[in-house]
PDB file of C-alpha atoms in Angstrom:
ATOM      1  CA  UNK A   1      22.977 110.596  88.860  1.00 77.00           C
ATOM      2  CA  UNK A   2      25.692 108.967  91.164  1.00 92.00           C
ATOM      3  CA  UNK A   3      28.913 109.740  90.523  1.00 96.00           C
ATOM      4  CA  UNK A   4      31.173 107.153  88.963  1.00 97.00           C
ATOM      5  CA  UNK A   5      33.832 105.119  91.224  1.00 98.00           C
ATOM      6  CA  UNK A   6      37.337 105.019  90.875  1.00 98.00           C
ATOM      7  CA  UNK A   7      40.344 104.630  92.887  1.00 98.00           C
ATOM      8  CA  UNK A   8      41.841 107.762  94.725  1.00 98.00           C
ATOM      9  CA  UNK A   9      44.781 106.996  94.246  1.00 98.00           C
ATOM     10  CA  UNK A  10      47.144 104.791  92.220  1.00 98.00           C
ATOM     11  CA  UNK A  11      51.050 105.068  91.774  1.00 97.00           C
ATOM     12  CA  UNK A  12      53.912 103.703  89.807  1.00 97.00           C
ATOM     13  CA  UNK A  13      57.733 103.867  88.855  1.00 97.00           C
ATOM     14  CA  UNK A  14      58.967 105.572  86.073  1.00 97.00           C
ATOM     15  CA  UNK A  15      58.226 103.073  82.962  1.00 97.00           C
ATOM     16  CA  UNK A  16      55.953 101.026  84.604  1.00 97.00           C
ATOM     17  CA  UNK A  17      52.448 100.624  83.553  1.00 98.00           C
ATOM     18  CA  UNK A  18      49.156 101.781  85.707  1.00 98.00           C
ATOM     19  CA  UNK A  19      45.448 100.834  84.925  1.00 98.00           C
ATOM     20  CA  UNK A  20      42.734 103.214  86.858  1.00 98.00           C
ATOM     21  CA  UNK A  21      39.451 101.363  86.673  1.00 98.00           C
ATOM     22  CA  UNK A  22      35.959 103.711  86.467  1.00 98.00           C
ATOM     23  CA  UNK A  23      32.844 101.731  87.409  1.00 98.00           C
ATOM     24  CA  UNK A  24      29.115 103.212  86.702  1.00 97.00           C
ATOM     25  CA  UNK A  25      26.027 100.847  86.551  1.00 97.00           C
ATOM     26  CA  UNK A  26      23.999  99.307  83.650  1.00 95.00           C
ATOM     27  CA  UNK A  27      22.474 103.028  83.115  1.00 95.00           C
ATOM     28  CA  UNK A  28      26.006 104.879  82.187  1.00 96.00           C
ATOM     29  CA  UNK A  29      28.773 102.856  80.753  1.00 96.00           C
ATOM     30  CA  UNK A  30      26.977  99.718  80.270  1.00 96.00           C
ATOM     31  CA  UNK A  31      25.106 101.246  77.929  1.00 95.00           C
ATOM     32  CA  UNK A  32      27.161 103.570  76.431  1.00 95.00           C
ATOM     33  CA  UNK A  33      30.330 103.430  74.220  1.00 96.00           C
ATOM     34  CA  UNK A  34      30.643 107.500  74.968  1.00 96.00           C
ATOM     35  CA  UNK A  35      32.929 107.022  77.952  1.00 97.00           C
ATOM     36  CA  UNK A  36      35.909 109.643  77.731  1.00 98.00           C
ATOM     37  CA  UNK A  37      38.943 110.171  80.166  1.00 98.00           C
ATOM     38  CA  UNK A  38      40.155 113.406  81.000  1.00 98.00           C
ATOM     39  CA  UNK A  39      43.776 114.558  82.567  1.00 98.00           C
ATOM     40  CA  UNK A  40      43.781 117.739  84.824  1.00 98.00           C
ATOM     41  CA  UNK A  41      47.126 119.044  86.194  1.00 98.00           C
ATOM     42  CA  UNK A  42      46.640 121.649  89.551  1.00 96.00           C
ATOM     43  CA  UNK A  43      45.524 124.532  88.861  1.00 95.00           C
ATOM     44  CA  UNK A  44      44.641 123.251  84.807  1.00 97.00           C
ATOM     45  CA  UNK A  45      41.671 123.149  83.093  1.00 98.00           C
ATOM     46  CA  UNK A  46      40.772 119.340  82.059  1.00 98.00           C
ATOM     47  CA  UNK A  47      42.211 117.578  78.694  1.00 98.00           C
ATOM     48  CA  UNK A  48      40.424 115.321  77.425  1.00 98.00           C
ATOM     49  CA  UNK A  49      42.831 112.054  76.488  1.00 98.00           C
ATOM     50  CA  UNK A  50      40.407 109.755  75.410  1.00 98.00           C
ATOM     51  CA  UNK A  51      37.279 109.200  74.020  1.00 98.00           C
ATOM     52  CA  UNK A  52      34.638 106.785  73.348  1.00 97.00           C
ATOM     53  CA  UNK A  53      36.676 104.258  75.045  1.00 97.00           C
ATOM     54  CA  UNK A  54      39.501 103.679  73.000  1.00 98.00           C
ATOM     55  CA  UNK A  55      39.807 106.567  70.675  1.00 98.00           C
ATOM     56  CA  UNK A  56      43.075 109.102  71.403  1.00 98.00           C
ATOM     57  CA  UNK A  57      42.540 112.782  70.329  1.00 96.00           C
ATOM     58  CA  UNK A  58      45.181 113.868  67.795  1.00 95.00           C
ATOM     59  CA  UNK A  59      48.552 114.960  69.994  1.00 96.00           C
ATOM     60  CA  UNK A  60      47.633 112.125  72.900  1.00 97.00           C
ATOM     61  CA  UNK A  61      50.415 110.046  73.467  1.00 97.00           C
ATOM     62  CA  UNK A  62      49.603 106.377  72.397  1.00 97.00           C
ATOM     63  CA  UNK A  63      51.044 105.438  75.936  1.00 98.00           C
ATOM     64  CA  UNK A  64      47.502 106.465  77.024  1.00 98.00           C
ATOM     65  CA  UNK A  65      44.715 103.853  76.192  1.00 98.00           C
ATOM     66  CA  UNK A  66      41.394 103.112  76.714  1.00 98.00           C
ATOM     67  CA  UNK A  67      38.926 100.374  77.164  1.00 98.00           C
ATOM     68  CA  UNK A  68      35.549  98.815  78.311  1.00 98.00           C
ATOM     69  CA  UNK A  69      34.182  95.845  80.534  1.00 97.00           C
ATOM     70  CA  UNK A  70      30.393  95.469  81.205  1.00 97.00           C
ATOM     71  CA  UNK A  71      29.964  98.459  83.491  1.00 97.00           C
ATOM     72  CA  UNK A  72      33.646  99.053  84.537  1.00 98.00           C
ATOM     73  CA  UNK A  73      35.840 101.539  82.230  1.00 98.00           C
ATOM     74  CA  UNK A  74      39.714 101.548  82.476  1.00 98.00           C
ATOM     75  CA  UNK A  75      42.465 103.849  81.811  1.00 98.00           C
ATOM     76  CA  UNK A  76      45.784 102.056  80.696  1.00 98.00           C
ATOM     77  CA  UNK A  77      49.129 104.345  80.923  1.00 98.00           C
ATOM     78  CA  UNK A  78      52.045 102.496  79.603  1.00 98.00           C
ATOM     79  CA  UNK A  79      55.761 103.537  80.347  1.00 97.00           C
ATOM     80  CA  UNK A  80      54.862 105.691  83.032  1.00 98.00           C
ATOM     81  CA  UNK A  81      56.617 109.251  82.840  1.00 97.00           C
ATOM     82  CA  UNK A  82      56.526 112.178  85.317  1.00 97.00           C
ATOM     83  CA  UNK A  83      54.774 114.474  83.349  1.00 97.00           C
ATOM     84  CA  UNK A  84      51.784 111.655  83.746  1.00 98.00           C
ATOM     85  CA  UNK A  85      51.542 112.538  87.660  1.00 98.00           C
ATOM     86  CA  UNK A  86      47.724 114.366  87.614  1.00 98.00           C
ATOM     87  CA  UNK A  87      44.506 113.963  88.404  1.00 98.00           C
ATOM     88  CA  UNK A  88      42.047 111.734  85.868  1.00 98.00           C
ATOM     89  CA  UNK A  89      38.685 111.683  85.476  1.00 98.00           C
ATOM     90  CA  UNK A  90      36.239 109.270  83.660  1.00 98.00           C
ATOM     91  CA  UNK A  91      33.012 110.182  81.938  1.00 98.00           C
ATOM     92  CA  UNK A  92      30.205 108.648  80.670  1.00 97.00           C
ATOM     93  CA  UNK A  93      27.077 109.364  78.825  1.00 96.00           C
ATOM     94  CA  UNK A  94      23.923 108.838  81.153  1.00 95.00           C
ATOM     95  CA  UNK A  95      21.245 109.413  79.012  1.00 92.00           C
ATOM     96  CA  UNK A  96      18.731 111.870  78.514  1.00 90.00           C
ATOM     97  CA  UNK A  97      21.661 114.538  77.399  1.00 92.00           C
ATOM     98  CA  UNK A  98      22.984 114.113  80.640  1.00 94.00           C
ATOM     99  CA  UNK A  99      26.799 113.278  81.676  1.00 95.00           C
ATOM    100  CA  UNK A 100      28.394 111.379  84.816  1.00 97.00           C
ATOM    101  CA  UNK A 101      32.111 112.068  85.785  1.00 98.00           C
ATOM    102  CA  UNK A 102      34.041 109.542  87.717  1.00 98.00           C
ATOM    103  CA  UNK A 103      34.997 110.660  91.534  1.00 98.00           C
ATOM    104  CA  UNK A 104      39.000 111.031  90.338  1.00 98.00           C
ATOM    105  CA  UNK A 105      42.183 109.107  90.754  1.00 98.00           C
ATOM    106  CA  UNK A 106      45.470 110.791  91.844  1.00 98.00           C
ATOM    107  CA  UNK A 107      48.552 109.482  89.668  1.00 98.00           C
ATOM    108  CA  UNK A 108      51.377 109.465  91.691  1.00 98.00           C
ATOM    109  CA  UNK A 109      54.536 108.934  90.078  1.00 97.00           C
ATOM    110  CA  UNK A 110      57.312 107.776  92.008  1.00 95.00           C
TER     111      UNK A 110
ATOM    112  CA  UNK B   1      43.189 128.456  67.214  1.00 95.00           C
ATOM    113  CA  UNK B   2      40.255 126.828  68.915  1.00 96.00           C
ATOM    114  CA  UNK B   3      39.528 128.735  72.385  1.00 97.00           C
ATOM    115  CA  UNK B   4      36.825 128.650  75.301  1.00 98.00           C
ATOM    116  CA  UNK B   5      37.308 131.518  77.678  1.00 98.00           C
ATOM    117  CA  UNK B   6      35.063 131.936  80.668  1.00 98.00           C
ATOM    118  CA  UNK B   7      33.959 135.471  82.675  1.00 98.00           C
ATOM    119  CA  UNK B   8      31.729 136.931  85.057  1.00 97.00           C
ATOM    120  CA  UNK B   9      32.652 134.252  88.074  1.00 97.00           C
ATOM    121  CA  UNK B  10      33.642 136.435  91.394  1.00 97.00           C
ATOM    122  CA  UNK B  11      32.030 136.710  95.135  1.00 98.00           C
ATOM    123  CA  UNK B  12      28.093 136.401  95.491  1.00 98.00           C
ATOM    124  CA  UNK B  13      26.577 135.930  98.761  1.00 97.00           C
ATOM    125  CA  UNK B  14      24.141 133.593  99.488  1.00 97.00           C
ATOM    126  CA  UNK B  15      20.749 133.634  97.915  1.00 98.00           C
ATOM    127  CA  UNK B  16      22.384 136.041  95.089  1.00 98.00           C
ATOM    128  CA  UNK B  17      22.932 135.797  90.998  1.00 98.00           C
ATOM    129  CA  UNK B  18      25.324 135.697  89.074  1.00 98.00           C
ATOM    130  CA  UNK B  19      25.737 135.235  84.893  1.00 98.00           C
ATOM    131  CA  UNK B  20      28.876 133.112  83.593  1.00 98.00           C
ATOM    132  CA  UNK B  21      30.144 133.893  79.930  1.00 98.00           C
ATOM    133  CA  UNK B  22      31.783 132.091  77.712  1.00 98.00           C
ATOM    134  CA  UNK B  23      33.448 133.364  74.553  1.00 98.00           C
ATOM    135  CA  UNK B  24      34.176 130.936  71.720  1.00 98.00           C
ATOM    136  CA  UNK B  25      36.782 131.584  68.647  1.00 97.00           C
ATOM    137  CA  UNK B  26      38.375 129.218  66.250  1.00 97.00           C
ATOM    138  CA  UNK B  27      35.660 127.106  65.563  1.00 97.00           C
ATOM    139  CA  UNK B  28      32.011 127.597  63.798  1.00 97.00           C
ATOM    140  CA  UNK B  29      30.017 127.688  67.211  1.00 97.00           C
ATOM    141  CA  UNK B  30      26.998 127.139  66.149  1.00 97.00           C
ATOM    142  CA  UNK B  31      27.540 123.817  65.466  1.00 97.00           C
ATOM    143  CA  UNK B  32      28.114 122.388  68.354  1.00 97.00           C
ATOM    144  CA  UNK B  33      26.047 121.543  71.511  1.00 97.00           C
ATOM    145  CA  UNK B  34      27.803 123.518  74.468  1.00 98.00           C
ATOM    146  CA  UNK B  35      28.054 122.202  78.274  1.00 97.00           C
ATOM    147  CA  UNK B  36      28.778 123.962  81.767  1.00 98.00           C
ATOM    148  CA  UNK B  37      30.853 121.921  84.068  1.00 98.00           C
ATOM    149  CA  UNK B  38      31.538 122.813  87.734  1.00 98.00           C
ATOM    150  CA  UNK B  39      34.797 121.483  90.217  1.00 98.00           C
ATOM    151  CA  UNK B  40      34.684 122.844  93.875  1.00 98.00           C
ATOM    152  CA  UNK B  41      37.283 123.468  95.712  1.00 96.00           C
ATOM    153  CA  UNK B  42      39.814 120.347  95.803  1.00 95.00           C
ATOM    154  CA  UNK B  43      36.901 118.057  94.483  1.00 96.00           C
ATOM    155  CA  UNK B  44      35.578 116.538  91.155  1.00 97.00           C
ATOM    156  CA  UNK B  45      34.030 117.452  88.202  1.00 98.00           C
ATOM    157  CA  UNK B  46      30.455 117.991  88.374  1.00 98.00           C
ATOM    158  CA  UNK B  47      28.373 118.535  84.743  1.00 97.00           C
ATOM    159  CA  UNK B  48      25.965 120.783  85.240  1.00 98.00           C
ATOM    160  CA  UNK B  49      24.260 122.064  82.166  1.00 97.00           C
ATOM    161  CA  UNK B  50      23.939 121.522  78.319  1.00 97.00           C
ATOM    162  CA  UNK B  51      22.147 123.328  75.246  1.00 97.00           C
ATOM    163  CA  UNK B  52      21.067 122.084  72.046  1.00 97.00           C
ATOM    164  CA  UNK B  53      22.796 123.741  68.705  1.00 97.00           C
ATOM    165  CA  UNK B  54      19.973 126.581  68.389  1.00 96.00           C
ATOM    166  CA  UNK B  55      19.075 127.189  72.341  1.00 96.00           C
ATOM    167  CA  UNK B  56      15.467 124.772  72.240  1.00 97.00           C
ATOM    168  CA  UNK B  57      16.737 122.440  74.251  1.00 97.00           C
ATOM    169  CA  UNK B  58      18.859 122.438  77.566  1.00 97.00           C
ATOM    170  CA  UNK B  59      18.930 119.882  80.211  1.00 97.00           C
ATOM    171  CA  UNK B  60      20.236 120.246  83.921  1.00 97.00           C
ATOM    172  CA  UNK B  61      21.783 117.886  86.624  1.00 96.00           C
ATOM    173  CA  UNK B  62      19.183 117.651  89.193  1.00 95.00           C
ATOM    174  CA  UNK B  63      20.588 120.209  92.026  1.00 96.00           C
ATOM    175  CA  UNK B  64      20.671 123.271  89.993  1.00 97.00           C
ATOM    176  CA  UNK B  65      17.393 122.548  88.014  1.00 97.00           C
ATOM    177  CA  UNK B  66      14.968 125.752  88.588  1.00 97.00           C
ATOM    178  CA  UNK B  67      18.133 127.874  90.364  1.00 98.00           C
ATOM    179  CA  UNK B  68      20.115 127.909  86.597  1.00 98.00           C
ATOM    180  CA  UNK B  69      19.304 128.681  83.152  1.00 98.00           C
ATOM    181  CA  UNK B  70      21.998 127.978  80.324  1.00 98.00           C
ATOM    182  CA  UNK B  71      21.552 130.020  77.143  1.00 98.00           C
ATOM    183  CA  UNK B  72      23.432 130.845  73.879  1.00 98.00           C
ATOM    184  CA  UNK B  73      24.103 133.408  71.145  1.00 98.00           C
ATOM    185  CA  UNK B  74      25.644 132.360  68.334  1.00 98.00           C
ATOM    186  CA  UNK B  75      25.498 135.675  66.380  1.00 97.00           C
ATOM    187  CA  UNK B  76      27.747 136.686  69.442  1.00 97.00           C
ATOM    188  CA  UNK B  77      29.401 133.155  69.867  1.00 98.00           C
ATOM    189  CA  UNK B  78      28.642 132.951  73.298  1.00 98.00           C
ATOM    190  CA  UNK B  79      27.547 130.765  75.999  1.00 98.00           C
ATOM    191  CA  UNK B  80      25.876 131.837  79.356  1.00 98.00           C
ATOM    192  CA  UNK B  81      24.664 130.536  83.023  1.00 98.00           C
ATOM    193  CA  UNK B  82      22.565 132.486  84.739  1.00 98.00           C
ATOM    194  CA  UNK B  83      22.963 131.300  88.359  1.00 98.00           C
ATOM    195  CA  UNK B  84      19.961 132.533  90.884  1.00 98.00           C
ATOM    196  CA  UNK B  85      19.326 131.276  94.302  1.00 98.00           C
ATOM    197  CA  UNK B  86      23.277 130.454  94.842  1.00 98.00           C
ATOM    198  CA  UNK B  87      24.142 128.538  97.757  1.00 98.00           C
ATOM    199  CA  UNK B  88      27.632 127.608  99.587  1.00 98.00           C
ATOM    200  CA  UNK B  89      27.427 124.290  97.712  1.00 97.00           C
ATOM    201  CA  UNK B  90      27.938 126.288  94.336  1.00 98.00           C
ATOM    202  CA  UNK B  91      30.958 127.441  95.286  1.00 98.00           C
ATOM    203  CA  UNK B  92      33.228 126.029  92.317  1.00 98.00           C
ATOM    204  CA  UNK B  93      35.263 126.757  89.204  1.00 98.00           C
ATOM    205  CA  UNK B  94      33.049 126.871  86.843  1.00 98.00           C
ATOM    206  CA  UNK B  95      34.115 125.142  83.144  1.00 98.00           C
ATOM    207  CA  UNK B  96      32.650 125.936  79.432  1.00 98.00           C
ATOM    208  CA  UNK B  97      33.564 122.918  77.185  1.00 98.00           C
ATOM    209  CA  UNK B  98      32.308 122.019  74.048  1.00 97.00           C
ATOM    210  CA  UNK B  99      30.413 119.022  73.318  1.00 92.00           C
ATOM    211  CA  UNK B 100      31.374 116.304  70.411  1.00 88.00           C
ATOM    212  CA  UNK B 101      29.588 113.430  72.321  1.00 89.00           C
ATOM    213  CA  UNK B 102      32.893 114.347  74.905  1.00 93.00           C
ATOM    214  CA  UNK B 103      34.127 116.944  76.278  1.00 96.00           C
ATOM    215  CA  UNK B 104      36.991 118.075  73.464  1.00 96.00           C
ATOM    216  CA  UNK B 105      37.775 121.616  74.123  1.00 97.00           C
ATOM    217  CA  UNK B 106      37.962 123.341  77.502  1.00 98.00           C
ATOM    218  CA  UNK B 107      37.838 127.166  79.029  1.00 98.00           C
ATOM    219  CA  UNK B 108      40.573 127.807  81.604  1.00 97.00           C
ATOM    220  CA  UNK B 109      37.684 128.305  84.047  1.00 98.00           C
ATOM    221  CA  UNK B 110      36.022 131.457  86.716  1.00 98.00           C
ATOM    222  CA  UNK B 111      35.667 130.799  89.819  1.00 98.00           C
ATOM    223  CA  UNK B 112      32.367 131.588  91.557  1.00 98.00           C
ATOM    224  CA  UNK B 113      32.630 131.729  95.696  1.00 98.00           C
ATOM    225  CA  UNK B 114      29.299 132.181  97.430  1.00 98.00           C
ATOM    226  CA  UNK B 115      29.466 133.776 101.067  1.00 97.00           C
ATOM    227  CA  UNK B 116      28.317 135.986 103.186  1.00 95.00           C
TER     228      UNK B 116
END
């Protein structure tokens, strides 16, 4: 189970939108709508922000979105705020009760 | 109020044991499939373990299969890892979360360090 590949790093200005891609293979989210996004502040235990793709937990910000592509995930934040600067991490479902998590993306905002 | 909180994590040297806890409130545990997810030190999250509703069926990522044993009590509500054979590469905090096809609810994590 290879980990999933996103960016390390992506930044962006106050207001501005950022999009953190997540790509797995053909085994993990291209064949699985269970792909969930998590946000982790230092020194914080993960919160999950989305799940199955495009659904928000209650309390998540609609500025957070989700959404699918073949094998490649993506994490949309819209109007860009500092309390947004974390670390994110993508999941999917691999099959066989097993999970993948993305290799994390640092959200730098500037 | 729903609430994961994790024990037992602390210094092991190599080759030792330890058992993770995890005590569950707010919520009727035995409904719910349970996981064990690890993060070393300034790196990802790892899944390691999950267990079925009842404890007959748990499945492991590939590196800790035969060293770790997840296992449940839901007259307790209570989730375990028993960790054998520890190595430097276990070295990690070490997560409970709850299992709703995601990951929706979270311990605040115990860190395990293995060295000599």
């Amino acid at each position: 189970q290879s980990a999933l590949t996103q960016p390390a790093s992506v930044s962006g200005s106050p207001g501005q939108s950022i999009t953190i891609s997540c790509t797995g293979t053909s085994s993990d989210v291209g064949s699985y709508t269970l792909v969930s996004w998590y946000q982790q502040h230092p020194g914080k235990a993960p919160r999950l922000m989305i799940y199955e793709v495009t659904k928000r937990p209650s309390g998540i910000s609609i500025r957070f979105s989700g959404s699918k592509s073949g094998n490649t995930a993506s994490l949309t934040i819209s109007g860009l705020q500092a309390e947004d600067e974390a670390d994110y991490f993508c999941c999917s479902y691999a099959g066989g009760y097993a999970y993948v998590f993305g290799t994390g993306t640092k959200v730098t905002v500037l | 109020e729903v609430q994961l909180v994790e024990s037992g994590g602390g210094l092991v040297q190599p080759g030792g044991s330890l058992r993770l806890s995890c005590a569950a409130s707010g919520f009727t545990f035995s409904r719910y499939w349970l996981n064990w997810v690890r993060q070393a030190p300034g790196k990802g999250l790892e899944w390691v373990a999950i267990i079925n509703q009842d404890g007959s069926e748990k499945y492991y990522v590939d590196s800790v299969k035969g060293r770790f044993t997840i296992s449940r009590d839901n007259a307790q509500n209570s989730l375990f890892l028993q960790m054998n054979s520890l190595t430097a590469d276990d070295t990690a905090v070490y997560y409970c979360a709850r299992d709703d096809w995601t990951f929706d609810i979270w311990g605040q994590g115990t860190l395990v360090t293995v060295s000599s």
